[in-house]
XYZ file of C-alpha atoms in Angstrom:
519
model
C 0.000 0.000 0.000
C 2.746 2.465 0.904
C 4.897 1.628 -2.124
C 1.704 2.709 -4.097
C 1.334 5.875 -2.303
C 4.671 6.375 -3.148
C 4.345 5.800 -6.811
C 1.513 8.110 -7.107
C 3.039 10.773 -5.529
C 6.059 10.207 -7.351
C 3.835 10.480 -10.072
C 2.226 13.610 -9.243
C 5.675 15.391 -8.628
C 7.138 14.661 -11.967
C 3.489 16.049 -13.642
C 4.148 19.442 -11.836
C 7.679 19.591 -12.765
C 6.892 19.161 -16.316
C 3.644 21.853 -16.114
C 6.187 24.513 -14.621
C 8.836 23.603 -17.629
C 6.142 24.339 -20.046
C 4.777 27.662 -18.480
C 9.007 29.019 -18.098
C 9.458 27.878 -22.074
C 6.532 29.385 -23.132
C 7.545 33.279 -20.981
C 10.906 33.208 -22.311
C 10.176 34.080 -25.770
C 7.491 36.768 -24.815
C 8.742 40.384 -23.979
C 8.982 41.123 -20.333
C 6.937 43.924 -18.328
C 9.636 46.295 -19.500
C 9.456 45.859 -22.877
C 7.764 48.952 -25.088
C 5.049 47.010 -27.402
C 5.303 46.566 -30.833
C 3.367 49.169 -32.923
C 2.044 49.199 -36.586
C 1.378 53.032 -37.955
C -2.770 53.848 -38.367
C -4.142 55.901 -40.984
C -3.970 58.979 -38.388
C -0.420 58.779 -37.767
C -0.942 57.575 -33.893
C 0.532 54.332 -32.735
C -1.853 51.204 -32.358
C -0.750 49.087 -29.573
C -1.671 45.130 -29.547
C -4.551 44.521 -26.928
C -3.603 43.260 -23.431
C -6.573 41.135 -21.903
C -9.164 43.855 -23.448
C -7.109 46.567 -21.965
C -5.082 49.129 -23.273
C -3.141 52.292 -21.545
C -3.075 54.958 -24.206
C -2.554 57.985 -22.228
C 0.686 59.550 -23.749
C 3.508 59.981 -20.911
C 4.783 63.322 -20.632
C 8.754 63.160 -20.168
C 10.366 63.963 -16.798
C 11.710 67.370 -18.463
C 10.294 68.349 -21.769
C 8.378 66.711 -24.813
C 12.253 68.317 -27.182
C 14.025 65.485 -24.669
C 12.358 62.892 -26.842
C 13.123 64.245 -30.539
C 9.620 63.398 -31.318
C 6.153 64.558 -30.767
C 4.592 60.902 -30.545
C 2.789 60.049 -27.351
C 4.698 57.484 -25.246
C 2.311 54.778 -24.262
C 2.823 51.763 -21.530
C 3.778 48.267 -22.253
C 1.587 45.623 -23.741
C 1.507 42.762 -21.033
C -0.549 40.274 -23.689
C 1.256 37.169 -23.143
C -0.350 35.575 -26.567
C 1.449 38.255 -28.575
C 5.149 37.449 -29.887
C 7.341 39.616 -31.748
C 7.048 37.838 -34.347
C 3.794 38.393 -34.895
C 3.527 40.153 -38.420
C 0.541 42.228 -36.819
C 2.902 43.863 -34.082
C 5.959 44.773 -35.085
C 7.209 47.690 -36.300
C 7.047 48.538 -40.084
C 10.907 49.713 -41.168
C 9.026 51.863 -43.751
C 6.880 54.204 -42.745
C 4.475 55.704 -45.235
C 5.724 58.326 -47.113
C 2.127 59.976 -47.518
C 1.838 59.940 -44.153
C 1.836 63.657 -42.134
C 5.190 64.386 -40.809
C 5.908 63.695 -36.841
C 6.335 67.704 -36.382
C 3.256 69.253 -35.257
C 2.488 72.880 -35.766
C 0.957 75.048 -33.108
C -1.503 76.055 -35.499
C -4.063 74.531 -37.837
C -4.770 76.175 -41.035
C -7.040 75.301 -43.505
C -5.569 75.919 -47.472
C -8.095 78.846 -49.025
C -10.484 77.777 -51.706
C -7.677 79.835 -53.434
C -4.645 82.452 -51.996
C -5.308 85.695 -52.933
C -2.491 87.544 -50.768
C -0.973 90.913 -49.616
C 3.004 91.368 -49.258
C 3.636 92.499 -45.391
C 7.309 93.482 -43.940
C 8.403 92.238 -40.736
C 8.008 96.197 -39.911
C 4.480 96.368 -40.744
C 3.713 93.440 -38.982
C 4.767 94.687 -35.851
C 3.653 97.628 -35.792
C 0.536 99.665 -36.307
C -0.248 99.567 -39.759
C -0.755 95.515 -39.164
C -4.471 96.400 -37.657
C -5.114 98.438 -41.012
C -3.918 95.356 -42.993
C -5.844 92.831 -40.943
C -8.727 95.017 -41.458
C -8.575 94.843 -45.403
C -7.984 91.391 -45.350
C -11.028 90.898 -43.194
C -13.397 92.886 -45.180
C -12.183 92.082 -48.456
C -11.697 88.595 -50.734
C -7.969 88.376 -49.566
C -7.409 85.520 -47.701
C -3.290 85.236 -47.247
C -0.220 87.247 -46.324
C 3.175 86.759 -47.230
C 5.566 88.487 -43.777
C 8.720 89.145 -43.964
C 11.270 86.394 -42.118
C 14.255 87.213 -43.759
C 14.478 90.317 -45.456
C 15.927 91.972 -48.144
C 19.043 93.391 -46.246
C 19.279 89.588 -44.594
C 17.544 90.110 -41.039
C 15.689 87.797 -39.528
C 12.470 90.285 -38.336
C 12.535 88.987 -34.944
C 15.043 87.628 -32.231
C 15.523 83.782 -32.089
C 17.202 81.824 -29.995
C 20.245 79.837 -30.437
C 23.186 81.107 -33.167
C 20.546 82.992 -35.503
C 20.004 85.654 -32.669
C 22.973 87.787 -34.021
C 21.332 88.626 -37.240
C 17.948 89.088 -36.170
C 16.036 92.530 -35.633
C 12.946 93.327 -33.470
C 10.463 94.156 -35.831
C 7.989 91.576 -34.753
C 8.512 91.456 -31.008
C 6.540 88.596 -30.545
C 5.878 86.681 -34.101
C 4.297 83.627 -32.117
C 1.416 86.269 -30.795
C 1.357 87.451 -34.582
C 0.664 83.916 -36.207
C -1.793 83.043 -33.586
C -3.625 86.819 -34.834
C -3.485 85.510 -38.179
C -4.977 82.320 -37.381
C -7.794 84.097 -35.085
C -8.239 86.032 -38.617
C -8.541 82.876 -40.963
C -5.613 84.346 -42.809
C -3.095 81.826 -44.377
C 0.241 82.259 -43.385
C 3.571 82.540 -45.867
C 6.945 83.137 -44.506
C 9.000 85.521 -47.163
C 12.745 84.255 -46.623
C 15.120 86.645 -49.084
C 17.508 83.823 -50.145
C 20.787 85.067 -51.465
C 20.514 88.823 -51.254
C 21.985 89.003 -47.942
C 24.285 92.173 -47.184
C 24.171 90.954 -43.372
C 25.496 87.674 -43.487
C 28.126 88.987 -46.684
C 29.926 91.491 -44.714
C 30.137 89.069 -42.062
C 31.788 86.336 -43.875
C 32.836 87.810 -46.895
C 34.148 84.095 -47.750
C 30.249 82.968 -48.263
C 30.119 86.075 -50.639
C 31.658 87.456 -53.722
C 35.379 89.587 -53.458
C 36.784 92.539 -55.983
C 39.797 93.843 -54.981
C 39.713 92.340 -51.760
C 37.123 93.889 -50.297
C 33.066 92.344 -50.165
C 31.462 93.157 -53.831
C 28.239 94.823 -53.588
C 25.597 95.497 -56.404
C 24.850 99.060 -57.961
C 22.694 99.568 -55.049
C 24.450 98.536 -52.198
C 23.375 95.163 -51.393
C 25.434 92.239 -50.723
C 24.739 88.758 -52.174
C 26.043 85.089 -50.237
C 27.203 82.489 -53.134
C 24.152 79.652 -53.640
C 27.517 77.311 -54.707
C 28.450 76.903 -51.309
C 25.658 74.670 -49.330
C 26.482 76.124 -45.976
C 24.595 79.082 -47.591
C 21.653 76.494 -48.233
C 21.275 75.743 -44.989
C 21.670 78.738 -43.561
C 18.639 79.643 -45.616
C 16.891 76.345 -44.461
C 17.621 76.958 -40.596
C 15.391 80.206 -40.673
C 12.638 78.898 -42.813
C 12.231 76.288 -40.026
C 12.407 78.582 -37.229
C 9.133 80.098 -39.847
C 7.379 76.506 -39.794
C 7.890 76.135 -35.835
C 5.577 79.348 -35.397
C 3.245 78.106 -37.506
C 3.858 79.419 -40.992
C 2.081 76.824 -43.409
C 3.983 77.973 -46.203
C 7.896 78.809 -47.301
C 8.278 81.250 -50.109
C 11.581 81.544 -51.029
C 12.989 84.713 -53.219
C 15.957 86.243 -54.581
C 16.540 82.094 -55.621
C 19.311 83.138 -58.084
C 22.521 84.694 -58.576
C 23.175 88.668 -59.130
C 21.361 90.165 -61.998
C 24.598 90.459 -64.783
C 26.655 87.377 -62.748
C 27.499 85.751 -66.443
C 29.849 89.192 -67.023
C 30.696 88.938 -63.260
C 32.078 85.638 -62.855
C 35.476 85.863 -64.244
C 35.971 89.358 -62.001
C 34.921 88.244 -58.718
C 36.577 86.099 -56.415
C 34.657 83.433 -55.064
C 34.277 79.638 -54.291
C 32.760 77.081 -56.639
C 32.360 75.070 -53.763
C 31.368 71.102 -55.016
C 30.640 72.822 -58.433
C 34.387 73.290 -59.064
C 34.823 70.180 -60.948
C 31.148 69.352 -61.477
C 29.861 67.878 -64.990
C 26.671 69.950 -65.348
C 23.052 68.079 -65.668
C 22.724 69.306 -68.707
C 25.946 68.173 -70.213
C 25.054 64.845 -69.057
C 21.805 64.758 -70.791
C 23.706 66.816 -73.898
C 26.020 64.068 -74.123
C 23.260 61.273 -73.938
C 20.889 62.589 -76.090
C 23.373 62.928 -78.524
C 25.309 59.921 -78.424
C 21.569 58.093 -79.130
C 20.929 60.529 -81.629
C 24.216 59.745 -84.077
C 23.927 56.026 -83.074
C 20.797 56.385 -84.533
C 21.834 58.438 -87.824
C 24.960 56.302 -88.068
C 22.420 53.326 -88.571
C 19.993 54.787 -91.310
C 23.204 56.017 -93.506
C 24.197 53.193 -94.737
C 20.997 51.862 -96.423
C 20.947 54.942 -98.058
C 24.388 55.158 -99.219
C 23.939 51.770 -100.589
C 20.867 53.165 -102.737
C 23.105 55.700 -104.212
C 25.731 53.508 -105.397
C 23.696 51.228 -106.590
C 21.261 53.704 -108.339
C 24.964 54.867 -109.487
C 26.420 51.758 -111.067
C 22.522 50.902 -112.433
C 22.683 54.441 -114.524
C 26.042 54.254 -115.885
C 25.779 50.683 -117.345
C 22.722 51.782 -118.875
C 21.529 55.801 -119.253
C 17.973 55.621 -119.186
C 15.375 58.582 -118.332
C 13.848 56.179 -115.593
C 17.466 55.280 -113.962
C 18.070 59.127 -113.997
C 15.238 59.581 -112.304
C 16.069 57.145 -109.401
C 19.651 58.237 -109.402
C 18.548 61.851 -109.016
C 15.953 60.336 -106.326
C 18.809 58.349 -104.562
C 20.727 61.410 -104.359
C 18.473 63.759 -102.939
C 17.477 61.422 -100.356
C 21.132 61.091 -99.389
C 21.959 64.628 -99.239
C 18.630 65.531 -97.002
C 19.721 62.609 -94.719
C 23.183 63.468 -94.209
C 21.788 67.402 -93.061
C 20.310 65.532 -90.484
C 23.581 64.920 -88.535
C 23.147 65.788 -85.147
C 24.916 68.698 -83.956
C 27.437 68.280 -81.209
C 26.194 70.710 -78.437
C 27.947 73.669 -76.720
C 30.204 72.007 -73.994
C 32.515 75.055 -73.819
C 33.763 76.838 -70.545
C 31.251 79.397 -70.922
C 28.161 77.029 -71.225
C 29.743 74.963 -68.573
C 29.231 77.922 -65.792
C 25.877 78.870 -66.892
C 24.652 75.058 -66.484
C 26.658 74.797 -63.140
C 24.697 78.284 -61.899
C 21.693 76.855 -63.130
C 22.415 73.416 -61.458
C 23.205 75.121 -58.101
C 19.575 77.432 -57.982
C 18.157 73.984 -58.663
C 19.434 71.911 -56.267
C 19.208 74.515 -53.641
C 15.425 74.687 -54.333
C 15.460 70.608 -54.386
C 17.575 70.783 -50.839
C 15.124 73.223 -49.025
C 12.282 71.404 -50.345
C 13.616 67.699 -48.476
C 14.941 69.515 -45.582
C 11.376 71.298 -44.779
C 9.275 67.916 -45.364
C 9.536 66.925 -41.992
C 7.718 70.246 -41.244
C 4.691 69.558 -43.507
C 5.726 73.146 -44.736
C 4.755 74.084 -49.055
C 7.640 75.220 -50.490
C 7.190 78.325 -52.794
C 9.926 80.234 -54.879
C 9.549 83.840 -56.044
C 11.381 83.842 -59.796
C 11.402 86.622 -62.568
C 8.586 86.581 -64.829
C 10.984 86.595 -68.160
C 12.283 83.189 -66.647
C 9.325 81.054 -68.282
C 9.687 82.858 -71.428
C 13.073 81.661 -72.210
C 14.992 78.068 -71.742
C 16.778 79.608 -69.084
C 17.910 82.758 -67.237
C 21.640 82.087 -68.029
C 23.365 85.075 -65.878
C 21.144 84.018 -62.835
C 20.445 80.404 -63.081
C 16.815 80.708 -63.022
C 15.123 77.401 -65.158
C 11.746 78.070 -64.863
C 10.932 74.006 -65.665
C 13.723 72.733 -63.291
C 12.594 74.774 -60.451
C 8.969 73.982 -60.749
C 9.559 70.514 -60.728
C 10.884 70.845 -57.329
C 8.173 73.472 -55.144
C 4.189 73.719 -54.331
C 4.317 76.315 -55.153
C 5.494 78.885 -58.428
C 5.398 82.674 -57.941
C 6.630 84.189 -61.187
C 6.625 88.097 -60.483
C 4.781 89.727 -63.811
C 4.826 93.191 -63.050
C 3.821 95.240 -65.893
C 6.396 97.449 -65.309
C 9.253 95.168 -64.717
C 9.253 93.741 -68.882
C 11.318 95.755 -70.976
C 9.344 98.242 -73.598
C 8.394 95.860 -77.318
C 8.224 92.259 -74.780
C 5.543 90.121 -76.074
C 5.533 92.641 -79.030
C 3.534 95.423 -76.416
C 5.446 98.966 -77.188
C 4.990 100.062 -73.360
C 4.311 96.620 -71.122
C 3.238 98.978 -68.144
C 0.537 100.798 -70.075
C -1.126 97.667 -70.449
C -1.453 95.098 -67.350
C -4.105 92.928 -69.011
C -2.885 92.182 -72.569
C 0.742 91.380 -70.875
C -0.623 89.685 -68.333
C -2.651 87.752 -70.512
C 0.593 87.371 -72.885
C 2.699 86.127 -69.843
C 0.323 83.678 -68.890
C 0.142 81.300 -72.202
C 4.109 80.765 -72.114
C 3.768 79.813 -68.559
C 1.182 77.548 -69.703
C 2.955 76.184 -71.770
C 5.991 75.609 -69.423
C 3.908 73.905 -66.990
C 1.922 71.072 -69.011
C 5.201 69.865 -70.424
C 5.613 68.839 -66.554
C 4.525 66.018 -64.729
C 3.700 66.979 -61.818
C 3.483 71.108 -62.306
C 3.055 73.213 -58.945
C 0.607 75.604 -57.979
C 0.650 79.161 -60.497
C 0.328 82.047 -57.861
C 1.832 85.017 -59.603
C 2.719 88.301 -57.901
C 1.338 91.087 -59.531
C 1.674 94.594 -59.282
C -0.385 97.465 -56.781
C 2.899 100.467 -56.985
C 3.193 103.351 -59.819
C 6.437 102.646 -61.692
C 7.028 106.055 -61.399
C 11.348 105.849 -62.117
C 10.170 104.739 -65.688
C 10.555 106.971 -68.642
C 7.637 109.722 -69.543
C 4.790 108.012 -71.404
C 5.854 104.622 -70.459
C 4.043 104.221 -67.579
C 0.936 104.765 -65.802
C -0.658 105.436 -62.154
C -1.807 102.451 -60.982
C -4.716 102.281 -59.364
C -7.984 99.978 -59.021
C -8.264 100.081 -62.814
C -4.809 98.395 -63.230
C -5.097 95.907 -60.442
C -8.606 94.834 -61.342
C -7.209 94.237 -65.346
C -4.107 92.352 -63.857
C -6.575 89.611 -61.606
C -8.683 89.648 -64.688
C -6.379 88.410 -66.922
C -5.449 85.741 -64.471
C -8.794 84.939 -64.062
C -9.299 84.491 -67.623
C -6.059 82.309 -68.464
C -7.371 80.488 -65.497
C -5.284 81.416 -62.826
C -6.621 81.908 -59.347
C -4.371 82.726 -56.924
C -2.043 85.626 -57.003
C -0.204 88.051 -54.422
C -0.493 91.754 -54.679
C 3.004 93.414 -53.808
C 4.071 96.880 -52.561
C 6.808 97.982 -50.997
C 5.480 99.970 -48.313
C 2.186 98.124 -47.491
C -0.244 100.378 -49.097
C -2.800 98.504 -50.849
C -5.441 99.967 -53.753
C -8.493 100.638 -52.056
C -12.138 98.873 -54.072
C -10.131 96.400 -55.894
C -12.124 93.640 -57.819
C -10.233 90.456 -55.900
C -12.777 87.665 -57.249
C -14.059 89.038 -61.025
């Protein structure tokens, strides 16, 4: 009897070592209670954390000092303690790429809605500090104007208010406190654009003459004094790129980028100045790549349909002189014309001198600034617009400045050709005095852009600026006072090409009264 109590609870014993081996095989593979759980991204962007026995902690865990400490502005939620999940499990783990549609981790303080179309005012960082931003807030409010464009960095280079950090030394006051002016424009419903005044930048050029342009040893300035930083050097980029994001942490919705080019003249500059080429300096242009492509397909391709040709001739040759008949004149005569149009068809070997060489590199550097800024201010959920001469869309390329109107479209939101009347040079678009008349050149303007933009694949956003000043420095008879007349025919046109959104510039902030903003 005994030996069969013993059996039984030797029995017993050897059951509940082999239940506890079981239990410890079956934990070790599961993460432990300070494990963070395995997430999967949902269409909002959140984290979705795997159930835990019907139970899930989502409150997000504010850090011990700040939300910065984290690099992220995801909420931190607790451990999954679901001991039938593994990481294995295709459902929970984390996806090693994330959706590139999705909305970027950075939040911004403020949500704006995109107008049914921007219809915007030009503001300086002055303005918008001071008193004459209640007049301006007042004619957006009571008129069809929905946007403004304010001043970051400015033409001479300040930043209009004082950051924090290494950009403090160049900024200025104007805006004493640009967080309390975004959150006015967002009380107003008025979409936000940040101005940022690329490469004119006397401030930053007298401070580092290296980033700039030298004659004689000294900084080189323009016939009106200002100073220009070299868009071939990418410290210059991201200079640029650094204040547009201090723009996009206040809430601008919008980066509009201008003066994206070199010095007006630069192509009878560039051999007199001093400055760096940078990664340029021994740089095949783009074009010259695609030059040398095109044509190397392009003679393959000639080389190939000679010969059948040729053979025609000679044979057509050989068939005449054995026997001189009208009808083998005929195809000799035919043999030989078709050779000699052929052989006119030999592709011409494109420009690759010095000269070209710079003017591709210039235009290569505007581009892949525009390109740079554009990745660098994703992460912002930012548009990206850039401000670029009117003339720019009319040609193949601004050679002296580096302006493509194509290449840089391909890479912004946003285009902003500037088409003031007064700013096209007297007999453009066959018009004896382009200022006189705002809608025909507007009008004119806007089929080449048209044109420019449906050869694209993907073409941005047309949002002109367009002009509200008197050109008043232009010659007797070539100009007139511009008034609500001359604004109304300039949105007009636009309207009528099909262009909706535009920007209204002046100088000082004085806007045409009774202006026609929706025809």
């Amino acid at each position: 009897m005994k030996k069969h109590i013993a059996v039984s609870l030797l029995c017993a014993l050897l059951l509940f070592t082999s239940a506890c081996t079981s239990e410890s095989s079956t934990n070790k593979d599961q993460p432990s209670s300070n494990t963070a759980p395995s997430t999967t991204p949902s269409t909002n962007n959140e984290p979705t954390t795997s159930p835990s026995d019907n139970t899930t902690n989502t409150e997000p865990v504010k850090p011990a000092d700040d939300s910065s400490s984290t690099g992220t502005n995801d909420p931190v939620t607790s451990p999954s303690d679901d001991p039938a999940t593994t990481p294995d499990d295709p459902a929970t783990t984390p996806n090693p790429d994330p959706d590139p549609d999705s909305p970027p981790a950075f939040q911004s303080p403020y949500a704006f809605e995109y107008p049914d179309a921007v219809r915007g005012i030009y503001v300086t960082g002055w303005s918008a500090g001071g008193e004459r931003m209640k007049s301006l807030l007042k004619l957006v409010d009571d008129t069809e104007l929905n946007a403004m464009v304010i001043d970051i960095k400015d033409d001479d280079g300040y930043i209009t208010f004082k950051p924090e950090g290494e950009l403090n030394a160049n900024g200025q006051n104007y805006m004493r406190d640009p967080n309390a002016i975004v959150k006015t424009l967002h009380d107003h419903n008025i979409y936000p654009i940040a101005r940022i005044v690329a490469f004119k930048d006397t401030v930053l050029a007298k401070k580092h003459p290296e980033l700039s342009y030298e004659l004689d040893g000294k900084v080189w300035r323009n016939g009106n004094g200002d100073g220009f930083i070299n868009p071939f050097l990418k410290s210059n980029w991201q200079y640029n790129v650094d204040v547009a994001i201090l723009a996009a942490k206040l809430g601008f919705q919008e980066i509009q980028f201008d003066y994206v080019r070199f010095p007006e003249g630069f192509e009878k500059k560039d051999k007199v100045l001093a400055y760096s080429m940078g990664e340029y300096k021994d740089k095949k242009p783009t074009k010259f790549i695609e030059q040398e492509k095109a044509y190397a397909e392009e003679t393959a391709a000639y080389e190939a349909g000679l010969p059948p040709l040729q053979s025609a001739y000679d044979t057509a040759t050989t068939t005449y002189n054995g026997d001189k008949t009208d009808a083998n004149k005929s195809a000799l005569d035919a043999a030989k014309k078709a050779l000699s149009d052929y052989k006119k068809t030999l592709p011409k070997a494109p420009d690759f001198s010095e000269k070209a060489r710079f003017t591709q590199l210039r235009v290569d550097a505007i581009t892949d600034f525009v390109h740079f800024a554009r990745e660098q201010l994703k992460p912002y959920g930012v548009k990206v617009s850039v401000d670029i001469f009117g003339y720019s869309a009319t040609l193949p390329e601004a050679p002296g400045i580096g302006q493509n109107f194509s290449r840089i479209s391909e890479n912004v939101d946003v285009i902003s050709s500037m088409i003031y009347p007064s700013h096209w040079s007297d007999g453009y678009f066959g018009i004896k005095h382009p200022d006189t008349e705002p809608y025909r050149l507007v009008q004119e303007y806007a089929k080449r852009e048209k044109e420019k933009l449906s050869a694209l694949e993907s073409p941005p956003i047309s949002r002109p600026w367009i002009q509200d000043f008197t050109a008043s420095w232009l010659a007797k008879g070539s100009y007139v006072h511009y008034g609500k007349e001359q604004v109304d025919a300039q949105i007009k046109a636009l309207h009528d090409a099909g262009i909706h959104e535009y920007l209204l510039w002046n100088a000082g902030n004085k806007y045409t009264a009774g202006v026609n903003y929706t025809p």
